Coordinates of C-alpha atoms and ligand atoms in Angstrom, one line a residue:
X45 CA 77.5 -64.9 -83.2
X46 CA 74.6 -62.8 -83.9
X47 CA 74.2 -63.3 -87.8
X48 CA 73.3 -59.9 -88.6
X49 CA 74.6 -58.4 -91.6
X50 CA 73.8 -54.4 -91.7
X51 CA 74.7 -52.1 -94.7
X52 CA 77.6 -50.3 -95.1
X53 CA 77.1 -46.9 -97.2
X54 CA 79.7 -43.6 -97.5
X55 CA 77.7 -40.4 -98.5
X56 CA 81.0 -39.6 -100.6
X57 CA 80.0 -42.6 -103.0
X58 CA 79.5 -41.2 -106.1
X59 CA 76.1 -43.5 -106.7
X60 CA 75.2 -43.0 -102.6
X61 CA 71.6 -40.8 -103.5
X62 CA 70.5 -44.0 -105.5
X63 CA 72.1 -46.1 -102.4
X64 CA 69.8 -43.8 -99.9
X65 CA 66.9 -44.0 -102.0
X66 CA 66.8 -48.3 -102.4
X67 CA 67.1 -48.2 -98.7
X68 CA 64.4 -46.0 -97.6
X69 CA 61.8 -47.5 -100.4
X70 CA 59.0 -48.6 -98.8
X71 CA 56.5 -50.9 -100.8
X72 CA 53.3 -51.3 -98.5
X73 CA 51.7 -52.2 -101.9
X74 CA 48.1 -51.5 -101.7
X75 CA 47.1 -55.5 -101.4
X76 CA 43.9 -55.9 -103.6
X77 CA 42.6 -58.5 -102.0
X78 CA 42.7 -57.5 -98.3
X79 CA 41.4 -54.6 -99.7
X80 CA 38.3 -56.0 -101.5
X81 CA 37.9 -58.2 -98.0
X82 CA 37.5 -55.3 -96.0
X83 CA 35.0 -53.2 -98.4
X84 CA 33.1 -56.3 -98.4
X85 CA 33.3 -55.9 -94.4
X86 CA 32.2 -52.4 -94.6
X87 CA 29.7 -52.5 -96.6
X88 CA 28.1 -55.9 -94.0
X89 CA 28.8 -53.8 -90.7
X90 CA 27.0 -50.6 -93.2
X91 CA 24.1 -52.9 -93.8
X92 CA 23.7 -55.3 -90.8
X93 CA 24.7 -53.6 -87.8
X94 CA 25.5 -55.1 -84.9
X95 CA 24.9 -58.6 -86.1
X96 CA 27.8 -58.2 -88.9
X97 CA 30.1 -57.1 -86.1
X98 CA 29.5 -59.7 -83.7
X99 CA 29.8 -62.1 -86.5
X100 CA 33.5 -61.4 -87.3
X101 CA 34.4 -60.8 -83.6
X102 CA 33.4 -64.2 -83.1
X103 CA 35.2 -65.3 -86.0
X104 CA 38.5 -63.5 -86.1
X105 CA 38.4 -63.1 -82.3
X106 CA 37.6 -66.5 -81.5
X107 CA 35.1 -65.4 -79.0
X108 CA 31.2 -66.8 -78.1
X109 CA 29.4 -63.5 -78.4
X110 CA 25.7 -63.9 -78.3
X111 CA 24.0 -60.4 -77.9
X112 CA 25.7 -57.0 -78.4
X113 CA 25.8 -56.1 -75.2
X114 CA 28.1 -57.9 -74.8
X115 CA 30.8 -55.6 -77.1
X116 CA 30.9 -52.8 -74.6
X117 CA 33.3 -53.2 -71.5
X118 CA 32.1 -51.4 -68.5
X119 CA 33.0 -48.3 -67.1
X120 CA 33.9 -50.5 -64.0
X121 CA 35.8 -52.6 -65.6
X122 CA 38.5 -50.1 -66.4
X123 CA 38.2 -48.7 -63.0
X124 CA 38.5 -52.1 -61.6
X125 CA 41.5 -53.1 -64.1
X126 CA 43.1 -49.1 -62.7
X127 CA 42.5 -49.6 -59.4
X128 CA 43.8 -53.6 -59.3
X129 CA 47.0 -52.6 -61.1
X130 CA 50.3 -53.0 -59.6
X131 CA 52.0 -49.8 -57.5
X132 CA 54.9 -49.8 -59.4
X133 CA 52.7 -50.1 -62.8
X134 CA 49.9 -47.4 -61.2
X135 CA 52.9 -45.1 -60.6
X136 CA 54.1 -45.2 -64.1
X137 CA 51.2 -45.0 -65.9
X138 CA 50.1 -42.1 -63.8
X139 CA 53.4 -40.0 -64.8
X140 CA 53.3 -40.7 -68.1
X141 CA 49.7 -39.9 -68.5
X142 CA 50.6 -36.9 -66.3
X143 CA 53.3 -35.9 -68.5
X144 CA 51.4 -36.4 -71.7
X145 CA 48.8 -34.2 -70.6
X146 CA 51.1 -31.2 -69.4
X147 CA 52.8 -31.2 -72.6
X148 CA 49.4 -31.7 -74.7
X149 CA 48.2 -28.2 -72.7
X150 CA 50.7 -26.5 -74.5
X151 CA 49.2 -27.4 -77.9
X152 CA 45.5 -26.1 -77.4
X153 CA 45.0 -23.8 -80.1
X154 CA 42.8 -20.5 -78.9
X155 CA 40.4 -18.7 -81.0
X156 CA 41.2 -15.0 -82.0
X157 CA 39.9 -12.2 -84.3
X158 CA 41.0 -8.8 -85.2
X159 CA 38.9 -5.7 -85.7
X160 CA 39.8 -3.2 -88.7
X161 CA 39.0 0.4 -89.2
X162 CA 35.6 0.2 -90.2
X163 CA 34.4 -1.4 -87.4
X164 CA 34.4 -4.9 -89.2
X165 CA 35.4 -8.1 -87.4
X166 CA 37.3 -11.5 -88.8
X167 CA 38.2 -14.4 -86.6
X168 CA 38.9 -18.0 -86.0
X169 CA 36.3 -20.0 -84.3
X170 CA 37.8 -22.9 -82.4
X171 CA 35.8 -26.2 -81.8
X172 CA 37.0 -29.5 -80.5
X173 CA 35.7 -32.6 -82.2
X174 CA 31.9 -34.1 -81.1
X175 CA 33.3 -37.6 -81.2
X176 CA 36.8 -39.8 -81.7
X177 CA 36.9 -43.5 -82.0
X178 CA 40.4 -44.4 -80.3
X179 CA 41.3 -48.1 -82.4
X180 CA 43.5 -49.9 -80.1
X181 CA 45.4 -52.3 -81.2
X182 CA 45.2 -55.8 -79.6
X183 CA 46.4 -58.8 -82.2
X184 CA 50.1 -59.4 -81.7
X185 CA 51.0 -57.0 -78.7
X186 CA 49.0 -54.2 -76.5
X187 CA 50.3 -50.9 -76.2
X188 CA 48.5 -49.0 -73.4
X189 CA 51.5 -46.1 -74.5
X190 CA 49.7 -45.4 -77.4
X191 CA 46.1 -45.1 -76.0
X192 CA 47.8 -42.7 -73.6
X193 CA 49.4 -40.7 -76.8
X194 CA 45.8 -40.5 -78.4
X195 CA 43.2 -40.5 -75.9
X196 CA 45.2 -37.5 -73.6
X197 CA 45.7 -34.8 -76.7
X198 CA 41.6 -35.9 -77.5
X199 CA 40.3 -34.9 -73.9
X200 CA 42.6 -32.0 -73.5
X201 CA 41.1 -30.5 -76.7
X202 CA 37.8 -31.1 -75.2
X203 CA 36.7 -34.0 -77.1
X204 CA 33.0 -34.5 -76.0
X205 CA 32.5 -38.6 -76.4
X206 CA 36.0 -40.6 -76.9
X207 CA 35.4 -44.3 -77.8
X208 CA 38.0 -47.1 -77.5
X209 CA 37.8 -50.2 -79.7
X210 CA 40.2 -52.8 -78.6
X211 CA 40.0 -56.6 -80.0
X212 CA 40.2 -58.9 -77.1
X213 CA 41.4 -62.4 -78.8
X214 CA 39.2 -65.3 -76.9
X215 CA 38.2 -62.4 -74.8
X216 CA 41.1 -61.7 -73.1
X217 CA 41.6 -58.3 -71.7
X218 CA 44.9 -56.3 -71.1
X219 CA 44.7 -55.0 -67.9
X220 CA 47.2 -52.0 -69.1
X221 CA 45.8 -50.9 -71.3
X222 CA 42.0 -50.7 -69.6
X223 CA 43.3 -48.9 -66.9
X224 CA 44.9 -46.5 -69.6
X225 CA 41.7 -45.8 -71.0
X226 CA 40.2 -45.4 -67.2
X227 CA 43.2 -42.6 -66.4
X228 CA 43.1 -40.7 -69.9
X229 CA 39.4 -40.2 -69.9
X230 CA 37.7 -42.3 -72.7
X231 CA 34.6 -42.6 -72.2
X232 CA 33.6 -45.9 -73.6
X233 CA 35.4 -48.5 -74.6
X234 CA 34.2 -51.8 -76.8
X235 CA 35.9 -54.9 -77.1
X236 CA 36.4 -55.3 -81.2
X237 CA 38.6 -54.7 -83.3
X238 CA 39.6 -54.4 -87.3
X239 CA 37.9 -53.3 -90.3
X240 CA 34.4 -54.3 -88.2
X241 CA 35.4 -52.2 -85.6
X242 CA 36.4 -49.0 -87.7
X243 CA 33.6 -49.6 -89.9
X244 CA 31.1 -49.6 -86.9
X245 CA 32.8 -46.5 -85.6
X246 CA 32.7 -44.9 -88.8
X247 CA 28.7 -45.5 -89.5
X248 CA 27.5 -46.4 -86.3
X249 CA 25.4 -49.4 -85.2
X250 CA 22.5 -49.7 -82.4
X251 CA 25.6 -50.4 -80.1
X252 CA 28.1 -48.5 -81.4
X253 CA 28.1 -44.6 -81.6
X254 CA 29.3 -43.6 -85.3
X255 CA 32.0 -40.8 -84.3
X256 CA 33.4 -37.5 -86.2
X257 CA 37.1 -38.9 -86.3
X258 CA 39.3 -42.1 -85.8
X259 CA 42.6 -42.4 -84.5
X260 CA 45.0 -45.3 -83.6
X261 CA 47.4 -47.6 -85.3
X262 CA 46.7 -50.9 -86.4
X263 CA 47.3 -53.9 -89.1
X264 CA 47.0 -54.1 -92.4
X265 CA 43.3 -54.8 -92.4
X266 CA 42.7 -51.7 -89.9
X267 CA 44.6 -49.2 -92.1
X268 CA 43.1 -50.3 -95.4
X269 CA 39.3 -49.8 -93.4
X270 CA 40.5 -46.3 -92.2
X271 CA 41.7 -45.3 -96.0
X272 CA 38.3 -46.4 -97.1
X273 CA 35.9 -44.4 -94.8
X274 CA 37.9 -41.5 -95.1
X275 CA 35.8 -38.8 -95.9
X276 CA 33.1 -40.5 -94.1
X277 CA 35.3 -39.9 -91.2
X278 CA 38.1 -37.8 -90.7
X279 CA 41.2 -40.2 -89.5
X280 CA 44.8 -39.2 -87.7
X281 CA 47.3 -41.1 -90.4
X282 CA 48.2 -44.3 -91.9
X283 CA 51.4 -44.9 -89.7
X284 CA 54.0 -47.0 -91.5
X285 CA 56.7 -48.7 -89.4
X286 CA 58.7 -47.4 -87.2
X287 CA 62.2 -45.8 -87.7
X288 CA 65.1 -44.2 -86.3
X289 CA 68.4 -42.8 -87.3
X290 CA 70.8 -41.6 -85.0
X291 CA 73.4 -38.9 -85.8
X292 CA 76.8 -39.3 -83.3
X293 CA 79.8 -37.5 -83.2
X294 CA 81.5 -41.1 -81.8
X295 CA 81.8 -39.9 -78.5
X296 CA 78.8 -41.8 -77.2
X297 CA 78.9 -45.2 -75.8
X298 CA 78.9 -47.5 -78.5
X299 CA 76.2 -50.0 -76.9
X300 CA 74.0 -47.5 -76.0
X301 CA 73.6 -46.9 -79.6
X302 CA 73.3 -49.9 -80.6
X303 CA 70.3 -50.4 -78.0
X304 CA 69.0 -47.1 -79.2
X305 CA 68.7 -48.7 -83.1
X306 CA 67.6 -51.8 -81.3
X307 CA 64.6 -50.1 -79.6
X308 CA 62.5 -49.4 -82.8
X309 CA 64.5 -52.0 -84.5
X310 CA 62.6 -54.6 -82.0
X311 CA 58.8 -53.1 -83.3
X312 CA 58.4 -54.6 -86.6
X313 CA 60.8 -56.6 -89.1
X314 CA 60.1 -53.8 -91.4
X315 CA 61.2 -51.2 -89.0
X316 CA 64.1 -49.3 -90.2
X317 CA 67.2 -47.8 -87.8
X318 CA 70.0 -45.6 -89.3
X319 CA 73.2 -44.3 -88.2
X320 CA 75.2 -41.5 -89.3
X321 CA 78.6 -41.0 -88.1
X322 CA 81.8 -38.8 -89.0
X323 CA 83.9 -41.2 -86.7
X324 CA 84.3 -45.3 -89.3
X325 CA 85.6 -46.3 -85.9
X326 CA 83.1 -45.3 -84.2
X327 CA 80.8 -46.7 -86.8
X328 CA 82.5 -50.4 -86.3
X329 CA 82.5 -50.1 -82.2
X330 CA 79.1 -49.9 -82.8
X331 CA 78.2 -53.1 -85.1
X332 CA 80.8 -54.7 -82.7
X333 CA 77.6 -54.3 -79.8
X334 CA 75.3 -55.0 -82.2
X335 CA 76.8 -58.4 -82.8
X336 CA 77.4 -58.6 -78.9
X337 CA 74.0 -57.4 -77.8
X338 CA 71.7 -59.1 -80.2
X339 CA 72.0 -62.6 -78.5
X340 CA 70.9 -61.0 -75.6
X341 CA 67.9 -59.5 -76.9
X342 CA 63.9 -61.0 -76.6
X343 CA 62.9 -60.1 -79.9
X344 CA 66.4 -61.0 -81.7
X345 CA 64.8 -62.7 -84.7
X346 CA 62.8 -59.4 -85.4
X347 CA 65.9 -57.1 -84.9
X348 CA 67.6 -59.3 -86.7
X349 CA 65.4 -59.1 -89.7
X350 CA 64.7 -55.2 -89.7
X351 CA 68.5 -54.9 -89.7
X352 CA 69.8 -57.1 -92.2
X353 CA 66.6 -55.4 -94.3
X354 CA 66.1 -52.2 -93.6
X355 CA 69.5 -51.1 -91.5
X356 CA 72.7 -48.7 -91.8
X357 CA 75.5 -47.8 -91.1
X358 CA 76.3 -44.7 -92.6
X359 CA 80.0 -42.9 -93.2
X360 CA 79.8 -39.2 -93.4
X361 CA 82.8 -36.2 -93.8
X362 CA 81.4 -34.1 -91.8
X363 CA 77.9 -33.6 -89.2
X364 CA 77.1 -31.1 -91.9
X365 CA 76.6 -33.9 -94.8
X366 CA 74.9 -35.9 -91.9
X367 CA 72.1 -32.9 -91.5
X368 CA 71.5 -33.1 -95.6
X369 CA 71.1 -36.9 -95.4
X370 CA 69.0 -36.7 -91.9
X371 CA 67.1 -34.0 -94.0
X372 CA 66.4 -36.4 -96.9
X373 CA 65.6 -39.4 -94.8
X374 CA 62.7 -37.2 -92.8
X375 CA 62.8 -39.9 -89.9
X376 CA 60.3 -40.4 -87.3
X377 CA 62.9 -40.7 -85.0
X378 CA 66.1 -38.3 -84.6
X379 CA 68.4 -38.9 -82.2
X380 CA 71.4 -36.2 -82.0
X381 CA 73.8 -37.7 -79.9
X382 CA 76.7 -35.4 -80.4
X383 CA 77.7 -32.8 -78.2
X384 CA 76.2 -29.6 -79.3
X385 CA 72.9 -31.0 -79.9
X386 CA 71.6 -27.5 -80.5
X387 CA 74.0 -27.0 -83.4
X388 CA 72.7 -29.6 -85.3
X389 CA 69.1 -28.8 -84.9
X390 CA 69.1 -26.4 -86.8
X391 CA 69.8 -27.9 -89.0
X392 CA 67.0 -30.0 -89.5
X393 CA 64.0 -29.5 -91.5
X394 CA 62.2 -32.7 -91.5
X395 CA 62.1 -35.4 -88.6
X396 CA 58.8 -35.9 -86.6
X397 CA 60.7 -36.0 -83.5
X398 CA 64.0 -34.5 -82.3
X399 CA 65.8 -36.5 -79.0
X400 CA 68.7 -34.1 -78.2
X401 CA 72.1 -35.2 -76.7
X402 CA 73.9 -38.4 -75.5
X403 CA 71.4 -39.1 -72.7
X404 CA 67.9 -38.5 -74.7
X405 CA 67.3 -41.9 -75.6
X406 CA 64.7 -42.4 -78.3
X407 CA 62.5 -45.0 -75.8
X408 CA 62.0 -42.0 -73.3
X409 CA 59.8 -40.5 -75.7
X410 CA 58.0 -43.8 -77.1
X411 CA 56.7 -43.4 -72.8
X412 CA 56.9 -40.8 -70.8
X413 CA 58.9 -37.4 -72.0
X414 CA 55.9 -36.0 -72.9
X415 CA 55.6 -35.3 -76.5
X416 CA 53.1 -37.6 -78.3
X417 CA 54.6 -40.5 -79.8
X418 CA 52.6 -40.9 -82.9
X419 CA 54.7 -39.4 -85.2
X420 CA 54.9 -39.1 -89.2
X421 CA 57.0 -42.0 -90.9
X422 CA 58.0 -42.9 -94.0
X423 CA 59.3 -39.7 -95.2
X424 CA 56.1 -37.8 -94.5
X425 CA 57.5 -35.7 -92.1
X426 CA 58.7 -33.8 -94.9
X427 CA 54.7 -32.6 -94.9
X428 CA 53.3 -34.1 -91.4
X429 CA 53.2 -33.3 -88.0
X430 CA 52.8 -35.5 -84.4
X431 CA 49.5 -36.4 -83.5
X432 CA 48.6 -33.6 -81.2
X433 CA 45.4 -31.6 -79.6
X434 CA 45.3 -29.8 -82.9
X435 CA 44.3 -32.8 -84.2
X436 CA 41.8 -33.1 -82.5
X437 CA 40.5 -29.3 -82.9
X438 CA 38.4 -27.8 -85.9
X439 CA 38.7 -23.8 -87.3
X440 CA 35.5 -21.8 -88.5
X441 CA 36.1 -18.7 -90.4
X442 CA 34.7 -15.6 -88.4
X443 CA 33.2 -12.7 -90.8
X444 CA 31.2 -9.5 -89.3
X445 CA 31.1 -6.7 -91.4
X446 CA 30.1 -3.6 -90.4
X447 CA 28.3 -1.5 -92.9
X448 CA 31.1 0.6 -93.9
X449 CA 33.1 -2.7 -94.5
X450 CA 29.9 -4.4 -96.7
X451 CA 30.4 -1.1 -98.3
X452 CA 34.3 -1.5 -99.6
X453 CA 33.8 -5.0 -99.5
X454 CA 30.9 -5.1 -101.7
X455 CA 32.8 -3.0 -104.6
X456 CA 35.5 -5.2 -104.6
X457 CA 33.8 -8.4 -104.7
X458 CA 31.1 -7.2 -107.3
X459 CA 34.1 -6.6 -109.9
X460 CA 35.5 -10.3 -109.0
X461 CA 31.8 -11.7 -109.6
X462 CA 31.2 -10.1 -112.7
X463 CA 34.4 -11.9 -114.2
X464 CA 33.6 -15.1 -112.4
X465 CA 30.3 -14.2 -114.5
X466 CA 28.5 -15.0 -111.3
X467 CA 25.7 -12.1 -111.5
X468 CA 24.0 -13.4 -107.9
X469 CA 27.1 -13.2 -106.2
X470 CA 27.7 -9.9 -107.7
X471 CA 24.0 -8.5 -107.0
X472 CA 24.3 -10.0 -103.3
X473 CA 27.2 -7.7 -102.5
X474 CA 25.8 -4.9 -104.4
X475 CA 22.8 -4.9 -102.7
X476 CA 24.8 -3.6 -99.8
X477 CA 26.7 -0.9 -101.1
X478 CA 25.8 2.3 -100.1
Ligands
NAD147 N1 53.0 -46.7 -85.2 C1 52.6 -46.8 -83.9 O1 52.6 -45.9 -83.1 C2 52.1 -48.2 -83.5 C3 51.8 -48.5 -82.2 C4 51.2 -49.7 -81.8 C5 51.0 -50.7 -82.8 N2 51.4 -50.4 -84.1 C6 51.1 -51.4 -85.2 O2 49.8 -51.9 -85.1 C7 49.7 -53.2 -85.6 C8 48.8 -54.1 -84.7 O3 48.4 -55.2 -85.3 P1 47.8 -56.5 -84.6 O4 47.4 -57.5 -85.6 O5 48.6 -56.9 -83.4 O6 46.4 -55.9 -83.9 P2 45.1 -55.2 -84.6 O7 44.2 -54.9 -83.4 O8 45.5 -54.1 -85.5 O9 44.4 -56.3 -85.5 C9 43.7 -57.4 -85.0 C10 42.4 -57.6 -85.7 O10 42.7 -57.8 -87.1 C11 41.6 -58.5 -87.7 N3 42.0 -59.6 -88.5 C12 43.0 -60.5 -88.3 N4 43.0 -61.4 -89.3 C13 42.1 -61.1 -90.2 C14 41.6 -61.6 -91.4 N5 42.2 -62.7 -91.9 N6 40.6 -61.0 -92.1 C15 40.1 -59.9 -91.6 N7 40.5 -59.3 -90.4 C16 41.4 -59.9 -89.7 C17 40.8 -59.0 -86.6 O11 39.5 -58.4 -86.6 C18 41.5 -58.7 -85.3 O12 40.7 -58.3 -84.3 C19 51.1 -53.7 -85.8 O13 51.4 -53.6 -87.2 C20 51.9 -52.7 -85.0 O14 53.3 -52.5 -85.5 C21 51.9 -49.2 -84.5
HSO148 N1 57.9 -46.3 -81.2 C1 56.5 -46.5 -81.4 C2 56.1 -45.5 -82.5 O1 56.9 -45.6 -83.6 C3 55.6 -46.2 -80.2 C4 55.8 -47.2 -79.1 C5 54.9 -47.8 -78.3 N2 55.5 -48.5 -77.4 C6 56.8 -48.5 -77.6 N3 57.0 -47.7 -78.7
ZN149 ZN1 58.8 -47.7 -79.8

């Protein structure tokens, strides 16, 4: 028996918004006293450098570090940990990264301008980023998938210096995830991690290059550093855990929906997986492989949790009362497992990422479909995008006016001044009038 107990809600309930709403809150409550740890962090790597940072690797990485040139892993070191990987491994990695970067290409954003009749010229400058610092995460679990999804988009946008940060607990290295780095392009790569490392990235030490922008998941202590030197530094997101819901006709096979929910449900006990069906048999088939599956699974106490927490199972009418809910929810994660995907679609206004038909499976994305799989949760798809090379690109406004144009411009902007009672603005513009 699998001991999982996963809500049951029917979008006919008369009380089923307030239902929706209890499930999807989210409390990360802003901890004040991680947060006043990690300003005090900031403000030692700020003042001390290099010495502050080795100091807490040594500490919270339980490593011997005795100079700081010892933080910075060689450029051969990734090669070696590429070239030393397994075939099967190489081969994966290499699609994926492959795969990443084709779609990436499609996202470059071009510069442009238009001319009008007077002979004046406006336009949009395009300019990747100086500098990114990739954070890595490298605590609980390595994910060389995500420095693929961030370090590809940065290089294809022309990103002159990427630097990785990745915490090596008692200096262990993931091979993975070096040899990620040595395929995607980043260019340097340092072995620290939290709020030291994103506060060295952020103002830069005698080791460590400060950088334009930071990007890359972590924990608690890595998001609350990235809050806090934004505006310092520009960052990607704060990425809450991850989520799926899964819309099916009930035509799918019943456990591989349940391994679909499973496959985010396995990331974090807070993780939250959803389904939506018009079929309540289909919805029972489906907790029936749940309970069947679960004692199968590595990470059962997790998917357990996140489950019994965060889970549902959701009765609809229709696929058109599932769209509204879908719409509501905003996931991360869509899955459309029905069979007119494309119907359904759209549909949908709000989901960072759409996985259409019975044989998308969410997991193919999380790798190697192509599409990035940083992604907005928590609802803030509703307003966010995936992580992508625009991200990683900057706009400058392009003005050239001719004199005819300073001409008709000037007039305009003269009258605007003078109300703004702005009288330099107003004589600058005048000035140029004929
Ligand atoms: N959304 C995504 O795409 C995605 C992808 C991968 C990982 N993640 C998330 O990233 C997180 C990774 O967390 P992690 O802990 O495994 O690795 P991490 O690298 O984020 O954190 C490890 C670092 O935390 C710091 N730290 C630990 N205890 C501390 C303390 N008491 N005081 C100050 N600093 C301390 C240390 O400096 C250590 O190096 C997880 O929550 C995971 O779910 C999200
Ligand atoms: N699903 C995660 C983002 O929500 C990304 C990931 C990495 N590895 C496996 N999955
Ligand atoms: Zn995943």
């Amino acid at each position: 028996m699998s001991n999982v107990t996963i809500k049951h809600l029917n979008a006919s309930d008369a009380n089923f918004s307030q239902q929706l709403k209890d499930l999807l809150a989210w409390d990360e409550s802003d901890d004040l006293d991680i947060q006043q740890r990690v300003l005090a962090i900031l403000a030692d790597v700020r003042s001390n450098g290099d010495a502050a940072v080795i100091n807490y690797t040594n500490r919270f990485d339980h490593r011997a570090i005795a100079d700081a040139s010892e933080l910075e892993l060689p450029k051969a070191t990734l090669q070696a940990a590429w070239e030393n990987l397994p075939a099967e491994q190489a081969h994966a990695l290499q699609t994926a990264a492959d795969r990443v970067r084709t779609y990436a290409e499609h996202q470059k954003i071009a510069s442009w301008q238009y001319e009008e009749a007077d002979g004046t010229v406006l336009g949009q400058k395009i300019t990747p980023l100086d500098s990114v610092g990739l954070y890595v995460p490298g605590g609980k679990a390595a994910y060389p998938s995500s420095v693929l999804m961030n370090a590809i988009p940065a290089k294809v946008a022309g990103v002159g210096e990427l630097i990785m940060v990745v915490p090596t607990p008692n200096g262990e290295t993931n091979e993975l995830v070096l040899a990620a780095a040595y395929i995607a392009g980043v260019d340097r790569a340092f072995s620290i991690g939290g709020a030291q490392a994103v506060a060295a990235l952020a103002y830069g030490t005698a080791t460590i290059p400060a950088v334009a922008k930071i990007v890359g998941p972590g924990n608690i202590y890595v998001a609350t550093a990235k809050k806090l030197v934004f505006g310092q530094v520009g960052i990607d997101m704060i990425a809450g855990p991850s989520e799926i819901l899964v819309i099916c006709d009930g035509k799918t096979n019943p456990d591989w929906i349940a391994m679909d929910l499973f496959s985010q449900a396995e990331h974090d006990e807070n993780a939250q997986a959803i389904l939506i069906s018009d079929d309540g048999d289909f919805l029972a088939a489906v907790e029936q492989s749940i309970h069947t599956l679960l004692p199968t699974m590595e990470r059962a106490d997790i998917i357990r949790a996140s489950l019994s927490t965060r889970g549902a199972l959701i009765k609809v009418d229709n696929l058109d009362v599932a769209t509204d809910v879908a719409n509501v929810i905003a996931p991360e994660h869509l899955e459309l497992s029905v069979a007119d995907p494309e119907a359904l679609c759209a549909k949908i206004r709000h989901a960072g990422a759409i996985f259409m038909g019975r044989y998308t499976a969410e997991a193919l994305g999380d790798y190697c479909a192509g599409p990035n799989h940083v992604l907005p949760t928590s609802s803030t798809a509703r307003f966010s995008s995936p992580l992508g090379v625009y991200d990683f690109q900057k706009r400058t406004s392009l003005i050239n006016c001719s004199a005819a144009g300073a001409d008709s411009l000037g007039k305009i902007a003269s009258v605007l001044a003078r109300g703004e009672s702005l009288t330099a603005h107003a004589r600058s513009a005048e000035y140029r009038i004929k």
